[in-house]
Amino acid sequence: MYSKIISLIEKYDTIIIHRHKNPDMDALGTQLGLKRIIELNFSNKLVYAVGDENNFSFLGKMDHPADDIFVGALSIIVDVAVSALISDDRYKLADHVLVIDHHLNDSDIADTEYINSSCIACAQIIANLAKTNDYNIDQHTATCLYGGLVTDSGRFLYPNTSYKSFEIATYLVKHGADIQYIYESLYTEPLNFKKLKGYFINNFKTTKNKVAYMKNELSVKEEFNVTTFVVSRAMVNQMSGIEGIEIWANFTVDEDGFVQVELRSKKIPIVQVAKKFGGGGHLLACGCTLNSFEEADLVLSELDQLLEKENSLWTNKN
Ligand SMILES: [Mn+2]
C-alpha cells in the first residue's frame, strides 16, 4: 500500500521534505523521522528537511538548501496538504510533489497524495511505512516519530486513539524511542509561560450563564514577553477542565489592532457563532477575527444564550 511512496523515493536522488508553518511535534517529528528513514534505507540519496523553526526544534535542525537543489528533485510534504499552510514554497521548483497527510483536506498541489485520516498522527503513517517494510530505524527516528504520535493523540487521550496507535507506540519503543526525553521537553516550559498561565487562571471572568472568557490587551503579550499566538491560541485552554464551565472564549488584541478570537466548548456546538462573525473551524474548537472588544461582547452574548437554552432544556426535563 506504500508502493507509490517507495517508488518515488527510489526514483529521485534529491529529496526535500516540507511540512506546515509553525510546526508542532507531529510535523517536525514526521519530517525528521522520514528524512532519517530514507538516509538509512535507500542508498545515495541527498535528503533535506526545510521550514521555519520554533521551540520544538530540539528534535533536530533544519537544512538550508539553495534554490537549484529543488530543481528536478522530489518534494515530500508531510502533515499538511494545502499550499497556503506549507513552510518554504520552493516545492514549486521540484519535479514532483508527494503529499503525505492525515488531515481531511484534499491537496491543491500534490502530483501524488497519500492521505489517511484514520491515522491519529502523520508520524503514525511514517512509522507504519517503516514497520510494514521492515526498514532500519535508529533511536533518533523512533524518538521523533514517538513525539508526533504522543502529541497529536493528546497523550493517547483523543477519541480517535485506537489499538493501532498503541501498536505503533510499541514498535517505536522497541526501536529505542526515548520517552523520557519527549515528556521532559513537553512538560518543561519557560517561566514566562507558567506565569502567563497563572495570570489566566487568576483573571478570567464569566458571563451570567458561565461562559468563561478573557479579554487581553496588547500589553499582556508585552508584559509576559510572548507572541500574540501564545496569548491567544496557546492559552485558551487554561479555562478548560473547570467544573461548571461548558464554553470558554479568549479575545486577544493583535499588532494590527484586530481582536483574535478562540472559542472552545466541551459538548455544545459553537462553530455557528464563529461563522456568524466571519470565522470557522471545528464544531467545538473554532475562531474568528473581530474589530473591537465591543464586538467581543456580541460573541459572548451569543454564547451565553446557547448555555441559557441548554439550562432551560434541563429545567424542563426535570
Ligand atoms: Mn499532525
Coordinates of N, CA and C in Angstrom, one line a residue, residues 73-167:
A73 N 14.1 17.7 -8.3 CA 14.0 16.9 -7.1 C 12.6 16.4 -6.8
L74 N 12.5 15.6 -5.8 CA 11.2 15.2 -5.3 C 11.0 16.0 -4.0
S75 N 9.9 16.7 -3.9 CA 9.5 17.3 -2.6 C 8.4 16.5 -2.0
I76 N 8.7 16.1 -0.7 CA 7.6 15.4 0.0 C 7.1 16.4 1.1
I77 N 5.8 16.5 1.1 CA 5.1 17.4 2.1 C 4.4 16.6 3.1
V78 N 4.7 16.7 4.4 CA 4.1 15.9 5.4 C 3.2 16.8 6.4
D79 N 2.2 16.1 6.9 CA 1.3 16.7 7.9 C 0.5 17.9 7.5
V80 N 0.4 18.2 6.2 CA -0.3 19.3 5.6 C -0.5 19.0 4.2
A81 N -1.7 19.5 3.6 CA -1.9 19.2 2.2 C -2.2 20.4 1.4
V82 N -2.5 21.5 2.0 CA -2.9 22.7 1.3 C -1.7 23.8 1.2
S83 N -1.6 24.4 0.0 CA -0.4 25.2 -0.3 C -0.3 26.4 0.7
A84 N -1.4 27.0 1.2 CA -1.3 28.2 2.0 C -0.6 27.9 3.3
L85 N -0.6 26.7 3.8 CA 0.0 26.4 5.1 C 1.4 25.8 5.1
I86 N 1.9 25.6 3.9 CA 3.2 24.9 3.8 C 4.4 25.9 4.0
S87 N 5.3 25.5 4.8 CA 6.5 26.3 5.1 C 7.6 26.1 4.0
D88 N 8.0 27.2 3.4 CA 9.0 27.1 2.3 C 8.3 26.7 1.0
D89 N 7.9 27.7 0.1 CA 7.2 27.3 -1.1 C 8.0 26.9 -2.2
R90 N 9.3 26.6 -2.0 CA 10.2 26.2 -3.1 C 9.9 24.8 -3.6
Y91 N 8.9 24.1 -3.0 CA 8.5 22.8 -3.5 C 8.0 23.0 -4.9
K92 N 7.6 24.3 -5.2 CA 7.1 24.6 -6.6 C 8.2 24.4 -7.7
L93 N 9.4 24.4 -7.2 CA 10.5 24.2 -8.2 C 10.8 22.7 -8.4
A94 N 10.3 21.9 -7.6 CA 10.6 20.5 -7.6 C 9.9 19.8 -8.9
D95 N 10.5 18.6 -9.2 CA 9.9 17.9 -10.4 C 8.6 17.2 -10.0
H96 N 8.5 16.8 -8.7 CA 7.3 16.0 -8.3 C 7.0 16.3 -6.9
V97 N 5.7 16.5 -6.6 CA 5.3 16.8 -5.2 C 4.5 15.7 -4.7
L98 N 5.0 15.1 -3.6 CA 4.2 14.0 -2.9 C 3.7 14.5 -1.6
V99 N 2.4 14.4 -1.4 CA 1.9 14.8 -0.1 C 1.5 13.6 0.7
I100 N 1.9 13.6 2.0 CA 1.6 12.5 2.9 C 0.9 13.2 4.1
D101 N -0.4 12.9 4.4 CA -1.1 13.7 5.4 C -2.1 12.8 6.1
H102 N -2.6 13.3 7.3 CA -3.6 12.6 8.0 C -4.8 13.5 8.3
H103 N -4.8 14.7 7.7 CA -6.0 15.6 7.8 C -7.0 15.3 6.7
L104 N -8.2 15.9 6.9 CA -9.2 15.6 5.9 C -9.2 16.3 4.6
N105 N -8.3 17.4 4.5 CA -8.3 18.2 3.3 C -7.7 17.5 2.1
D106 N -8.3 17.7 1.0 CA -7.6 17.3 -0.3 C -6.5 18.3 -0.6
S107 N -5.5 17.8 -1.3 CA -4.4 18.7 -1.6 C -4.7 19.5 -2.9
D108 N -4.2 20.7 -2.9 CA -4.3 21.6 -4.1 C -3.0 21.6 -4.8
I109 N -2.0 20.9 -4.4 CA -0.7 21.0 -5.1 C 0.0 19.6 -5.3
A110 N -0.6 18.5 -4.9 CA 0.1 17.2 -5.0 C 0.1 16.7 -6.4
D111 N 1.2 16.1 -6.8 CA 1.3 15.3 -8.0 C 0.8 13.9 -7.6
T112 N 1.2 13.5 -6.4 CA 0.8 12.2 -5.8 C 0.4 12.5 -4.4
E113 N -0.7 11.9 -3.9 CA -1.0 12.1 -2.5 C -1.4 10.8 -1.8
Y114 N -0.9 10.7 -0.5 CA -1.3 9.6 0.3 C -1.9 10.3 1.6
I115 N -3.3 10.2 1.7 CA -3.9 10.8 2.8 C -4.7 9.8 3.5
N116 N -4.4 9.6 4.8 CA -5.1 8.6 5.6 C -5.5 9.2 6.9
S117 N -6.8 9.6 6.9 CA -7.3 10.3 8.1 C -7.7 9.4 9.3
S118 N -7.5 8.1 9.1 CA -7.7 7.2 10.2 C -6.5 7.2 11.1
C119 N -5.4 7.8 10.7 CA -4.2 7.8 11.5 C -4.3 9.0 12.4
I120 N -4.0 8.8 13.7 CA -4.1 9.9 14.7 C -3.0 10.9 14.5
A121 N -1.9 10.5 13.9 CA -0.7 11.4 13.7 C -0.1 11.1 12.4
C122 N 0.5 12.1 11.7 CA 1.2 11.8 10.5 C 2.4 10.8 10.8
A123 N 2.9 11.0 12.0 CA 4.0 10.1 12.4 C 3.6 8.6 12.4
Q124 N 2.3 8.4 12.6 CA 1.8 7.0 12.6 C 1.9 6.4 11.1
I125 N 1.7 7.3 10.1 CA 1.8 6.8 8.7 C 3.2 6.4 8.4
I126 N 4.2 7.3 8.8 CA 5.6 7.1 8.5 C 6.1 5.9 9.3
A127 N 5.7 5.8 10.6 CA 6.1 4.6 11.4 C 5.6 3.3 10.8
N128 N 4.4 3.4 10.3 CA 3.8 2.2 9.8 C 4.4 1.8 8.5
L129 N 4.8 2.8 7.7 CA 5.6 2.5 6.5 C 6.9 1.8 6.8
A130 N 7.6 2.3 7.8 CA 8.9 1.6 8.2 C 8.6 0.2 8.8
K131 N 7.6 0.1 9.6 CA 7.2 -1.2 10.2 C 6.9 -2.2 9.1
T132 N 6.0 -1.9 8.2 CA 5.5 -2.8 7.2 C 6.6 -3.3 6.3
N133 N 7.6 -2.4 6.0 CA 8.7 -2.7 5.1 C 9.9 -3.2 5.9
D134 N 9.8 -3.3 7.2 CA 10.9 -3.8 8.0 C 12.2 -3.0 7.8
Y135 N 12.0 -1.7 7.7 CA 13.2 -0.8 7.5 C 14.0 -0.7 8.8
N136 N 15.3 -0.3 8.6 CA 16.1 0.1 9.8 C 15.6 1.4 10.3
I137 N 15.4 1.5 11.6 CA 15.2 2.8 12.2 C 16.0 2.9 13.4
D138 N 16.7 4.1 13.6 CA 17.5 4.2 14.8 C 16.8 4.9 15.9
Q139 N 17.5 5.2 17.0 CA 16.8 5.7 18.2 C 16.3 7.1 17.9
H140 N 17.0 7.9 17.2 CA 16.6 9.3 16.9 C 15.3 9.3 16.1
T141 N 15.2 8.4 15.1 CA 14.0 8.3 14.3 C 12.8 7.9 15.1
A142 N 13.0 6.9 15.9 CA 11.9 6.3 16.8 C 11.4 7.4 17.7
T143 N 12.4 8.2 18.3 CA 12.0 9.3 19.2 C 11.2 10.4 18.6
C144 N 11.7 10.8 17.4 CA 11.0 11.8 16.6 C 9.5 11.4 16.3
L145 N 9.4 10.2 15.8 CA 8.0 9.7 15.5 C 7.2 9.5 16.7
Y146 N 7.8 9.0 17.8 CA 7.0 8.9 19.0 C 6.5 10.2 19.5
G147 N 7.3 11.3 19.4 CA 6.9 12.6 19.7 C 5.7 13.1 19.0
G148 N 5.6 12.8 17.7 CA 4.5 13.1 16.9 C 3.2 12.4 17.3
L149 N 3.4 11.1 17.5 CA 2.3 10.2 17.9 C 1.7 10.6 19.3
V150 N 2.5 10.9 20.2 CA 2.0 11.2 21.6 C 1.4 12.6 21.6
T151 N 1.9 13.5 20.9 CA 1.3 14.9 20.9 C 0.0 15.0 20.1
D152 N 0.0 14.4 18.9 CA -1.2 14.5 18.1 C -2.4 13.7 18.6
S153 N -2.1 12.7 19.5 CA -3.2 12.0 20.1 C -3.6 12.6 21.4
G154 N -3.0 13.7 21.8 CA -3.3 14.3 23.1 C -2.9 13.4 24.2
R155 N -1.6 12.8 24.1 CA -1.1 11.8 25.1 C -2.0 10.6 25.1
F156 N -2.4 10.1 23.9 CA -3.3 9.0 23.7 C -4.7 9.2 24.4
L157 N -5.2 10.4 24.3 CA -6.4 10.8 25.0 C -7.6 11.0 24.0
Y158 N -7.3 11.5 22.8 CA -8.4 11.9 21.9 C -9.1 10.7 21.4
P159 N -10.4 10.9 21.1 CA -11.3 9.7 20.8 C -10.8 8.9 19.7
N160 N -10.1 9.4 18.7 CA -9.6 8.6 17.6 C -8.3 7.8 17.9
T161 N -7.9 7.8 19.1 CA -6.8 6.9 19.5 C -7.3 5.5 19.4
S162 N -6.6 4.6 18.8 CA -7.1 3.2 18.6 C -5.9 2.2 19.0
Y163 N -6.3 1.0 18.9 CA -5.2 0.0 19.2 C -4.1 0.1 18.3
K164 N -4.3 0.6 17.1 CA -3.3 0.8 16.1 C -2.2 1.9 16.6
S165 N -2.8 2.9 17.3 CA -1.9 3.9 17.9 C -0.9 3.3 18.9
F166 N -1.4 2.3 19.7 CA -0.6 1.7 20.7 C 0.3 0.6 20.0
E167 N -0.1 0.0 18.9 CA 0.8 -0.9 18.2 C 2.0 -0.2 17.7

